[in-house]
Amino acid sequence: MEFRANEGKNVNIVVNGRTYARHAIQTHFVQVGESYVDLVEQYVKPLYQPGDLLSSSEKIIGLCQKRVVYKKDMKLGWLAKFLSKFASHSSAGIGVDSPWKMQFAIDQCGAWRVIWAAVCAGVGKLFGKHGVFYDMVGQEVSGLDGFYDHEFEEYGQFGIRLPENPGKVCDEIEAATGVQAMIVDANDLNIEILGKASSVNLDDETLKGLIRDNPAGQSRELTPFILIRPVEDGAQPAD
């Protein structure tokens, strides 16, 4: 099998002195409520070899778990509209400069906590410290995706929450398909390992290194699955 990378990404990466090849697996446009086990069975299992590791986007697992928040079910308030005007914009994805994500933060954390986080974030900026707001409101808010229709119109109508019990999901995938997996929240600025199969013996820093360049991409690639394979000593690395 010839491994392929998304545009602007490399197939091979070196982590801790060892070379790994990454194959970007393209899927159909996954809908809310599909089975992540079926997706892995269909797209990953035919390519998988013992020793491989699957890196899965958190978004695809959240969609399968129906972890979505629809605009039609939310009430967008004046506070969210007001606070979002002062939030920084990030090229990594939707932020609380979107009033919908700010409203989600208020619904999750309460208005006073969000106001205090916004004040602290403003003070932090004066001293060159970024990310204070998300540190205070937590990963459930920082990890929210969606509410953004620039790449896919459908994603403009709902937000996608982080998956529930990601480690358990990875164990379920391995039990059903034999595929060893991890679930990641990755963009071009940051990588987080949300969960991994109990059988994975690599530490989180090594796992982050395997996808530190975000090989799944940030646009319309439709490659939520990255198959990672160690390159045997003496083997010719892929281009």
Backbone as CSV, one residue per row, in Angstrom:
resi,resn,N_x,N_y,N_z,CA_x,CA_y,CA_z,C_x,C_y,C_z
1,MET,0.835,-1.198,0.000,0.000,0.000,0.000,0.868,1.245,0.000
2,GLU,0.522,2.202,-0.842,1.248,3.462,-0.884,0.571,4.471,0.042
3,PHE,1.327,4.933,1.010,0.787,5.907,1.938,0.672,7.269,1.250
4,ARG,-0.361,8.023,1.604,-0.565,9.350,1.027,-0.791,10.367,2.137
5,ALA,-0.341,11.587,1.867,-0.510,12.674,2.819,-1.385,13.757,2.221
6,ASN,-2.050,14.497,3.091,-2.804,15.653,2.637,-1.856,16.732,2.121
7,GLU,-2.410,17.644,1.331,-1.609,18.717,0.752,-0.913,19.527,1.848
8,GLY,0.376,19.755,1.654,1.149,20.520,2.615,1.656,19.714,3.793
9,LYS,1.319,18.422,3.849,1.770,17.549,4.935,2.736,16.506,4.381
10,ASN,3.505,15.886,5.277,4.436,14.836,4.886,3.928,13.476,5.342
11,VAL,4.251,12.458,4.561,3.911,11.097,4.975,4.727,10.706,6.199
12,ASN,6.029,10.931,6.150,6.918,10.462,7.206,7.177,11.512,8.267
13,ILE,7.385,11.027,9.484,7.772,11.894,10.587,8.709,11.099,11.493
14,VAL,9.664,11.784,12.096,10.618,11.144,13.005,10.287,11.558,14.432
15,VAL,10.085,10.563,15.279,9.773,10.796,16.688,10.698,9.926,17.536
16,ASN,11.427,10.553,18.441,12.371,9.834,19.314,13.340,8.970,18.511
17,GLY,13.765,9.497,17.364,14.753,8.816,16.554,14.206,7.714,15.662
18,ARG,12.900,7.511,15.675,12.285,6.471,14.853,11.361,7.094,13.818
19,THR,11.370,6.519,12.611,10.549,7.047,11.528,9.204,6.332,11.485
20,TYR,8.156,7.123,11.317,6.798,6.603,11.182,6.190,7.161,9.901
21,ALA,5.412,6.319,9.208,4.659,6.769,8.036,3.208,6.967,8.443
22,ARG,2.587,8.034,7.918,1.188,8.342,8.226,0.369,8.351,6.936
23,HIS,-0.716,7.624,6.938,-1.599,7.555,5.771,-2.927,8.231,6.102
24,ALA,-3.277,9.258,5.330,-4.538,9.972,5.526,-5.658,9.211,4.832
25,ILE,-6.599,8.691,5.622,-7.692,7.862,5.098,-8.926,8.725,4.880
26,GLN,-9.351,8.820,3.645,-10.520,9.630,3.310,-11.800,8.820,3.488
27,THR,-12.810,9.461,4.062,-14.102,8.821,4.279,-15.190,9.612,3.548
28,HIS,-16.406,9.109,3.611,-17.538,9.911,3.164,-17.810,11.000,4.203
29,PHE,-18.729,11.890,3.918,-19.114,12.944,4.859,-19.973,12.305,5.943
30,VAL,-19.382,12.109,7.090,-20.028,11.361,8.172,-21.149,12.198,8.795
31,GLN,-22.281,11.547,9.019,-23.457,12.203,9.572,-23.607,11.888,11.062
32,VAL,-24.403,12.680,11.726,-24.687,12.474,13.147,-25.325,11.097,13.351
33,GLY,-24.781,10.336,14.302,-25.385,9.065,14.679,-24.843,7.844,13.961
34,GLU,-23.881,8.008,13.070,-23.281,6.832,12.436,-22.448,6.062,13.461
35,SER,-22.053,4.854,13.115,-21.297,3.988,14.018,-19.801,4.139,13.775
36,TYR,-19.071,4.531,14.816,-17.614,4.646,14.639,-16.974,3.277,14.448
37,VAL,-17.555,2.232,15.015,-17.027,0.889,14.776,-17.179,0.508,13.303
38,ASP,-18.336,0.798,12.736,-18.556,0.502,11.311,-17.615,1.311,10.427
39,LEU,-17.360,2.560,10.791,-16.453,3.396,10.000,-15.037,2.828,10.014
40,VAL,-14.584,2.422,11.186,-13.250,1.825,11.283,-13.204,0.515,10.512
41,GLU,-14.251,-0.273,10.625,-14.315,-1.548,9.903,-14.252,-1.318,8.395
42,GLN,-14.941,-0.304,7.923,-15.012,-0.048,6.482,-13.744,0.578,5.915
43,TYR,-13.214,1.574,6.614,-12.137,2.374,6.027,-10.745,2.014,6.530
44,VAL,-10.646,1.556,7.765,-9.330,1.338,8.363,-8.918,-0.123,8.349
45,LYS,-9.824,-1.010,8.732,-9.482,-2.428,8.889,-8.830,-3.029,7.640
46,PRO,-9.283,-2.725,6.407,-8.640,-3.325,5.233,-7.172,-2.928,5.056
47,LEU,-6.740,-1.826,5.669,-5.368,-1.324,5.523,-4.501,-1.641,6.733
48,TYR,-5.130,-2.027,7.808,-4.449,-2.133,9.101,-3.568,-3.377,9.176
49,GLN,-2.381,-3.194,9.791,-1.472,-4.294,10.074,-1.118,-4.263,11.558
50,PRO,-0.795,-5.413,12.148,-0.349,-5.416,13.539,0.838,-4.472,13.728
51,GLY,0.799,-3.685,14.769,1.841,-2.690,15.001,1.445,-1.296,14.568
52,ASP,0.375,-1.189,13.757,-0.134,0.122,13.339,-0.901,0.775,14.484
53,LEU,-1.088,2.070,14.358,-1.898,2.831,15.308,-2.812,3.763,14.524
54,LEU,-4.077,3.785,14.883,-5.033,4.685,14.258,-5.183,5.937,15.103
55,SER,-5.026,7.092,14.471,-5.342,8.365,15.102,-6.677,8.836,14.552
56,SER,-7.651,9.004,15.433,-8.986,9.419,15.017,-9.282,10.825,15.501
57,SER,-9.877,11.624,14.635,-10.354,12.943,15.010,-11.451,12.836,16.062
58,GLU,-11.414,13.726,17.035,-12.462,13.743,18.057,-13.807,14.118,17.458
59,LYS,-13.782,14.909,16.384,-15.027,15.378,15.782,-15.850,14.199,15.269
60,ILE,-15.210,13.240,14.634,-15.926,12.118,14.039,-16.564,11.257,15.132
61,ILE,-15.877,11.105,16.261,-16.428,10.317,17.365,-17.579,11.067,18.018
62,GLY,-17.429,12.379,18.206,-18.505,13.183,18.757,-19.761,13.131,17.902
63,LEU,-19.581,13.185,16.579,-20.732,13.077,15.676,-21.419,11.726,15.833
64,CYS,-20.615,10.668,15.882,-21.195,9.332,16.015,-21.954,9.180,17.335
65,GLN,-21.459,9.802,18.380,-22.115,9.721,19.691,-23.282,10.702,19.828
66,LYS,-23.575,11.425,18.759,-24.632,12.444,18.780,-24.362,13.512,19.832
67,ARG,-23.096,13.839,19.995,-22.697,14.870,20.957,-22.749,16.234,20.267
68,VAL,-23.925,16.619,19.878,-24.096,17.858,19.125,-25.058,18.799,19.858
69,VAL,-24.833,20.079,19.646,-25.677,21.134,20.212,-26.178,21.980,19.055
70,TYR,-27.486,21.991,18.850,-28.061,22.689,17.703,-28.394,24.138,18.055
71,LYS,-28.147,25.021,17.094,-28.499,26.428,17.275,-29.991,26.587,17.605
72,LYS,-30.809,25.769,16.962,-32.258,25.903,17.141,-32.689,25.599,18.571
73,ASP,-31.831,24.907,19.313,-32.163,24.559,20.689,-31.514,25.509,21.701
74,MET,-30.797,26.506,21.202,-30.109,27.446,22.074,-30.798,28.813,22.020
75,LYS,-30.657,29.563,23.082,-31.139,30.937,23.106,-29.918,31.853,23.184
76,LEU,-29.640,32.541,22.084,-28.465,33.409,22.011,-28.766,34.725,22.736
77,GLY,-28.053,34.948,23.843,-28.328,36.113,24.675,-27.403,37.288,24.408
78,TRP,-27.748,38.415,24.991,-26.967,39.645,24.788,-25.560,39.511,25.359
79,LEU,-25.411,38.764,26.458,-24.093,38.650,27.083,-23.118,37.931,26.147
80,ALA,-23.575,36.859,25.513,-22.713,36.123,24.580,-22.323,37.010,23.400
81,LYS,-23.274,37.767,22.890,-22.986,38.667,21.773,-21.965,39.729,22.190
82,PHE,-22.124,40.239,23.408,-21.240,41.291,23.891,-19.819,40.763,24.135
83,LEU,-19.701,39.687,24.895,-18.373,39.169,25.247,-17.604,38.661,24.023
84,SER,-18.322,38.099,23.064,-17.651,37.544,21.883,-16.940,38.624,21.074
85,LYS,-17.378,39.870,21.194,-16.748,40.966,20.451,-15.324,41.227,20.925
86,PHE,-15.008,40.835,22.158,-13.698,41.108,22.730,-12.767,39.895,22.665
87,ALA,-13.257,38.779,22.159,-12.459,37.558,22.107,-11.517,37.579,20.912
88,SER,-10.374,36.953,21.089,-9.396,36.869,20.003,-9.834,35.839,18.982
89,HIS,-9.500,36.095,17.718,-9.782,35.139,16.645,-8.596,34.218,16.467
90,SER,-8.879,32.932,16.261,-7.825,31.947,16.051,-7.997,31.278,14.699
91,SER,-6.879,31.092,14.006,-6.914,30.393,12.714,-7.085,28.893,12.886
92,ALA,-7.012,28.414,14.140,-7.090,26.974,14.404,-8.513,26.442,14.370
93,GLY,-9.496,27.327,14.368,-10.881,26.870,14.355,-11.770,27.846,15.097
94,ILE,-12.999,27.419,15.321,-13.969,28.283,15.986,-13.522,28.600,17.405
95,GLY,-13.683,29.865,17.793,-13.374,30.286,19.151,-14.558,31.011,19.747
96,VAL,-14.358,31.565,20.932,-15.462,32.276,21.574,-15.662,33.669,20.976
97,ASP,-14.939,33.971,19.888,-15.323,35.148,19.111,-16.618,34.862,18.352
98,SER,-17.017,33.591,18.293,-18.345,33.219,17.813,-19.329,33.351,18.971
99,PRO,-20.372,34.154,18.837,-21.337,34.286,19.936,-21.991,32.960,20.303
100,TRP,-22.086,32.027,19.353,-22.695,30.729,19.648,-21.817,29.907,20.578
101,LYS,-20.498,29.941,20.337,-19.614,29.213,21.242,-19.558,29.908,22.601
102,MET,-19.619,31.235,22.601,-19.649,31.948,23.871,-20.926,31.600,24.631
103,GLN,-22.058,31.483,23.916,-23.304,31.099,24.569,-23.203,29.692,25.143
104,PHE,-22.537,28.798,24.423,-22.323,27.439,24.932,-21.528,27.495,26.234
105,ALA,-20.497,28.335,26.267,-19.693,28.475,27.481,-20.557,28.955,28.647
106,ILE,-21.436,29.931,28.376,-22.327,30.449,29.424,-23.289,29.361,29.891
107,ASP,-23.834,28.603,28.952,-24.763,27.530,29.309,-24.067,26.445,30.131
108,GLN,-22.810,26.175,29.821,-22.064,25.122,30.513,-21.558,25.565,31.880
109,CYS,-21.054,26.787,31.949,-20.306,27.215,33.121,-21.035,28.233,33.987
110,GLY,-22.040,28.881,33.430,-22.720,29.950,34.146,-22.162,31.305,33.762
111,ALA,-23.021,32.308,33.814,-22.644,33.640,33.336,-21.508,34.253,34.149
112,TRP,-21.563,34.145,35.479,-20.549,34.813,36.294,-19.169,34.215,36.091
113,ARG,-19.094,32.904,35.952,-17.792,32.270,35.723,-17.216,32.703,34.378
114,VAL,-18.065,32.804,33.377,-17.601,33.220,32.047,-17.163,34.683,32.073
115,ILE,-17.926,35.523,32.752,-17.541,36.940,32.865,-16.179,37.059,33.552
116,TRP,-15.997,36.321,34.651,-14.721,36.378,35.369,-13.575,35.858,34.496
117,ALA,-13.829,34.793,33.740,-12.809,34.260,32.835,-12.453,35.278,31.753
118,ALA,-13.453,36.009,31.263,-13.210,37.028,30.243,-12.378,38.172,30.806
119,VAL,-12.673,38.580,32.047,-11.896,39.643,32.691,-10.447,39.200,32.884
120,CYS,-10.258,37.998,33.384,-8.904,37.483,33.599,-8.149,37.331,32.284
121,ALA,-8.866,36.924,31.246,-8.233,36.790,29.937,-7.765,38.143,29.428
122,GLY,-8.585,39.178,29.656,-8.193,40.524,29.245,-6.945,40.992,29.967
123,VAL,-6.866,40.725,31.265,-5.676,41.084,32.036,-4.474,40.280,31.549
124,GLY,-4.706,39.002,31.272,-3.619,38.152,30.778,-3.006,38.655,29.488
125,LYS,-3.859,39.162,28.605,-3.369,39.683,27.325,-2.413,40.848,27.529
126,LEU,-2.676,41.660,28.554,-1.805,42.800,28.833,-0.388,42.356,29.169
127,PHE,-0.272,41.138,29.695,1.034,40.602,30.075,1.529,39.537,29.089
128,GLY,0.861,39.480,27.936,1.301,38.551,26.895,0.937,37.107,27.146
129,LYS,-0.004,36.852,28.046,-0.410,35.473,28.342,-1.724,35.172,27.636
130,HIS,-1.726,34.119,26.839,-2.914,33.754,26.073,-3.482,32.420,26.570
131,GLY,-4.736,32.162,26.264,-5.370,30.906,26.646,-5.969,30.898,28.040
132,VAL,-5.955,32.064,28.725,-6.470,32.128,30.093,-7.957,31.784,30.144
133,PHE,-8.714,32.305,29.201,-10.161,32.068,29.198,-10.469,30.573,29.163
134,TYR,-9.832,29.850,28.235,-10.118,28.424,28.090,-9.607,27.623,29.273
135,ASP,-8.496,28.050,29.872,-8.013,27.374,31.073,-9.054,27.458,32.184
136,MET,-9.775,28.569,32.239,-10.732,28.780,33.328,-12.086,28.133,33.062
137,VAL,-12.512,28.095,31.815,-13.833,27.510,31.533,-13.750,26.020,31.238
138,GLY,-12.559,25.518,30.911,-12.376,24.075,30.796,-12.414,23.514,29.390
139,GLN,-12.025,22.249,29.306,-11.848,21.571,28.026,-13.152,21.365,27.269
140,GLU,-14.253,21.229,27.990,-15.533,21.011,27.321,-15.885,22.195,26.432
141,VAL,-15.514,23.399,26.851,-15.745,24.593,26.044,-14.674,24.745,24.978
142,SER,-13.407,24.610,25.362,-12.316,24.811,24.399,-12.365,23.785,23.272
143,GLY,-12.889,22.592,23.571,-12.921,21.535,22.565,-14.139,21.541,21.669
144,LEU,-15.078,22.452,21.900,-16.278,22.493,21.066,-15.915,22.871,19.633
145,ASP,-16.411,22.118,18.683,-16.199,22.390,17.261,-17.550,22.721,16.631
146,GLY,-17.530,23.044,15.337,-18.778,23.333,14.648,-19.177,24.799,14.760
147,PHE,-20.475,25.088,14.568,-20.974,26.467,14.497,-20.181,27.271,13.467
148,TYR,-19.746,26.584,12.408,-18.837,27.211,11.444,-19.114,26.594,10.087
149,ASP,-19.598,27.423,9.140,-20.033,26.881,7.849,-19.109,27.214,6.690
150,HIS,-17.889,27.682,6.984,-16.989,28.088,5.913,-16.516,26.907,5.075
151,GLU,-16.359,25.738,5.700,-15.920,24.549,4.960,-17.091,23.634,4.618
152,PHE,-17.970,23.399,5.587,-19.139,22.547,5.365,-20.367,23.271,5.901
153,GLU,-21.334,23.487,5.030,-22.515,24.255,5.400,-23.253,23.629,6.576
154,GLU,-23.259,22.293,6.620,-24.000,21.592,7.671,-23.477,21.953,9.066
155,TYR,-22.160,22.174,9.175,-21.572,22.448,10.478,-21.910,23.844,10.996
156,GLY,-22.547,24.653,10.181,-22.953,25.972,10.640,-24.152,25.932,11.563
157,GLN,-24.875,24.813,11.563,-26.126,24.731,12.312,-25.979,24.069,13.675
158,PHE,-24.827,23.496,13.974,-24.656,22.860,15.275,-23.193,22.859,15.698
159,GLY,-23.007,22.719,16.999,-21.675,22.542,17.564,-21.453,21.077,17.892
160,ILE,-20.195,20.644,17.818,-19.834,19.254,18.086,-18.998,19.205,19.354
161,ARG,-19.512,18.529,20.361,-18.833,18.453,21.647,-17.758,17.373,21.628
162,LEU,-16.879,17.437,22.617,-15.863,16.404,22.759,-16.538,15.052,23.007
163,PRO,-15.914,13.982,22.547,-16.526,12.660,22.754,-16.572,12.276,24.232
164,GLU,-17.521,11.437,24.540,-17.674,10.932,25.897,-16.858,9.650,26.058
165,ASN,-16.116,9.537,27.163,-15.314,8.345,27.473,-14.431,7.909,26.298
166,PRO,-13.543,8.787,25.813,-12.752,8.453,24.625,-11.858,7.217,24.792
167,GLY,-11.324,7.014,25.998,-10.522,5.813,26.215,-11.346,4.548,26.058
168,LYS,-12.555,4.572,26.600,-13.469,3.433,26.474,-13.840,3.190,25.014
169,VAL,-14.027,4.291,24.258,-14.324,4.156,22.829,-13.186,3.427,22.106
170,CYS,-11.952,3.799,22.425,-10.796,3.156,21.788,-10.739,1.665,22.117
171,ASP,-11.029,1.321,23.359,-11.052,-0.098,23.744,-12.163,-0.836,23.008
172,GLU,-13.301,-0.172,22.834,-14.420,-0.785,22.113,-14.047,-1.021,20.645
173,ILE,-13.390,-0.047,20.044,-12.959,-0.191,18.645,-11.998,-1.362,18.498
174,GLU,-11.043,-1.461,19.431,-10.066,-2.548,19.337,-10.735,-3.910,19.553
175,ALA,-11.668,-3.986,20.503,-12.354,-5.251,20.760,-13.173,-5.696,19.552
176,ALA,-13.768,-4.736,18.834,-14.648,-5.072,17.716,-13.896,-5.286,16.405
177,THR,-12.783,-4.584,16.220,-12.107,-4.609,14.911,-10.656,-5.056,14.962
178,GLY,-10.056,-5.057,16.156,-8.634,-5.371,16.266,-7.732,-4.182,15.992
179,VAL,-8.315,-3.020,15.737,-7.547,-1.822,15.415,-7.224,-1.061,16.697
180,GLN,-5.946,-0.820,16.925,-5.493,-0.066,18.087,-5.597,1.427,17.764
181,ALA,-6.239,2.198,18.630,-6.568,3.578,18.265,-6.318,4.555,19.404
182,MET,-6.196,5.814,19.011,-6.238,6.932,19.944,-7.168,7.988,19.350
183,ILE,-7.743,8.814,20.214,-8.627,9.895,19.786,-7.960,11.210,20.149
184,VAL,-7.863,12.105,19.174,-7.104,13.330,19.367,-7.952,14.552,19.041
185,ASP,-7.651,15.628,19.724,-8.192,16.947,19.395,-7.015,17.736,18.846
186,ALA,-6.950,17.845,17.530,-5.764,18.412,16.886,-6.147,19.533,15.939
187,ASN,-5.336,20.564,15.935,-5.418,21.603,14.921,-4.001,22.043,14.590
188,ASP,-3.873,23.079,13.788,-2.540,23.491,13.357,-1.746,24.197,14.451
189,LEU,-2.385,24.447,15.606,-1.702,25.140,16.700,-1.473,24.263,17.923
190,ASN,-2.293,23.237,18.105,-2.213,22.468,19.346,-2.674,21.036,19.132
191,ILE,-2.126,20.134,19.923,-2.488,18.712,19.884,-2.832,18.252,21.295
192,GLU,-3.972,17.579,21.449,-4.343,16.981,22.727,-4.731,15.530,22.502
193,ILE,-4.208,14.637,23.332,-4.601,13.231,23.301,-5.765,13.065,24.279
194,LEU,-6.954,12.818,23.743,-8.142,12.709,24.593,-8.309,11.313,25.178
195,GLY,-7.876,10.316,24.449,-8.019,8.941,24.920,-7.240,8.002,24.030
196,LYS,-6.907,6.833,24.556,-6.185,5.818,23.789,-6.576,4.452,24.315
197,ALA,-6.402,3.452,23.472,-6.702,2.080,23.889,-5.788,1.679,25.038
198,SER,-6.306,0.851,25.921,-5.513,0.401,27.069,-4.245,-0.316,26.640
199,SER,-4.242,-0.873,25.442,-3.088,-1.632,24.953,-1.984,-0.753,24.379
200,VAL,-2.247,0.537,24.179,-1.229,1.441,23.631,-0.157,1.673,24.683
201,ASN,1.096,1.386,24.346,2.171,1.512,25.329,3.057,2.731,25.112
202,LEU,2.684,3.606,24.185,3.426,4.845,23.979,2.867,5.932,24.886
203,ASP,3.733,6.777,25.432,3.268,7.859,26.295,2.651,8.976,25.451
204,ASP,1.924,9.875,26.109,1.179,10.904,25.399,2.079,11.855,24.625
205,GLU,3.258,12.155,25.152,4.158,13.064,24.431,4.625,12.443,23.123
206,THR,4.893,11.143,23.124,5.263,10.459,21.883,4.097,10.446,20.911
207,LEU,2.899,10.178,21.433,1.711,10.166,20.579,1.469,11.540,19.959
208,LYS,1.661,12.592,20.737,1.533,13.943,20.192,2.554,14.172,19.085
209,GLY,3.750,13.659,19.289,4.797,13.824,18.285,4.448,13.180,16.956
210,LEU,3.706,12.084,17.005,3.343,11.375,15.780,2.436,12.203,14.880
211,ILE,1.689,13.152,15.486,0.744,13.959,14.702,0.967,15.449,14.938
212,ARG,2.191,15.825,15.303,2.453,17.212,15.694,2.220,18.209,14.566
213,ASP,2.223,17.741,13.314,1.968,18.635,12.173,0.516,18.569,11.712
214,ASN,-0.352,17.946,12.515,-1.781,17.821,12.200,-1.982,17.235,10.799
215,PRO,-1.584,15.975,10.588,-1.671,15.387,9.244,-3.081,15.232,8.709
216,ALA,-4.101,15.291,9.587,-5.487,15.194,9.119,-5.938,16.463,8.406
217,GLY,-5.205,17.560,8.606,-5.546,18.801,7.920,-6.583,19.617,8.663
218,GLN,-6.862,20.805,8.119,-7.682,21.782,8.812,-8.823,22.290,7.932
219,SER,-9.037,21.619,6.775,-9.976,22.175,5.813,-10.980,21.105,5.376
220,ARG,-11.102,20.885,4.044,-12.131,19.988,3.505,-11.575,18.605,3.143
221,GLU,-10.554,18.156,3.834,-9.881,16.924,3.437,-10.739,15.665,3.591
222,LEU,-11.645,15.648,4.562,-12.441,14.455,4.876,-11.541,13.271,5.220
223,THR,-10.499,13.546,5.997,-9.570,12.488,6.414,-9.493,12.461,7.946
224,PRO,-10.569,12.024,8.602,-10.564,12.004,10.070,-9.699,10.899,10.652
225,PHE,-9.328,9.923,9.833,-8.517,8.802,10.281,-7.110,8.898,9.694
226,ILE,-6.099,8.800,10.559,-4.704,8.741,10.130,-4.123,7.421,10.610
227,LEU,-3.697,6.595,9.666,-3.075,5.315,10.002,-1.571,5.536,10.150
228,ILE,-1.038,5.177,11.301,0.375,5.414,11.622,1.096,4.081,11.685
229,ARG,2.211,3.988,10.941,2.946,2.724,10.856,4.445,2.963,11.041
230,PRO,5.090,2.242,11.965,6.545,2.374,12.090,7.234,1.910,10.801
231,VAL,8.224,2.658,10.369,9.005,2.276,9.197,10.149,1.410,9.660
232,GLU,10.204,0.200,9.108,11.237,-0.758,9.520,12.630,-0.221,9.207
233,ASP,13.585,-0.569,10.064,14.969,-0.152,9.841,15.445,-0.637,8.478
234,GLY,16.021,0.270,7.746,16.532,-0.092,6.423,15.521,0.067,5.320
235,ALA,14.247,0.259,5.667,13.219,0.430,4.638,13.328,1.824,4.034
236,GLN,12.887,1.946,2.794,12.910,3.221,2.098,11.735,4.066,2.576
237,PRO,11.970,5.229,3.191,10.855,6.066,3.632,9.995,6.519,2.460
238,ALA,8.735,6.699,2.727,7.816,7.199,1.685,8.081,8.680,1.444
239,ASP,7.637,9.169,0.292,7.806,10.574,-0.029,6.772,11.415,0.699
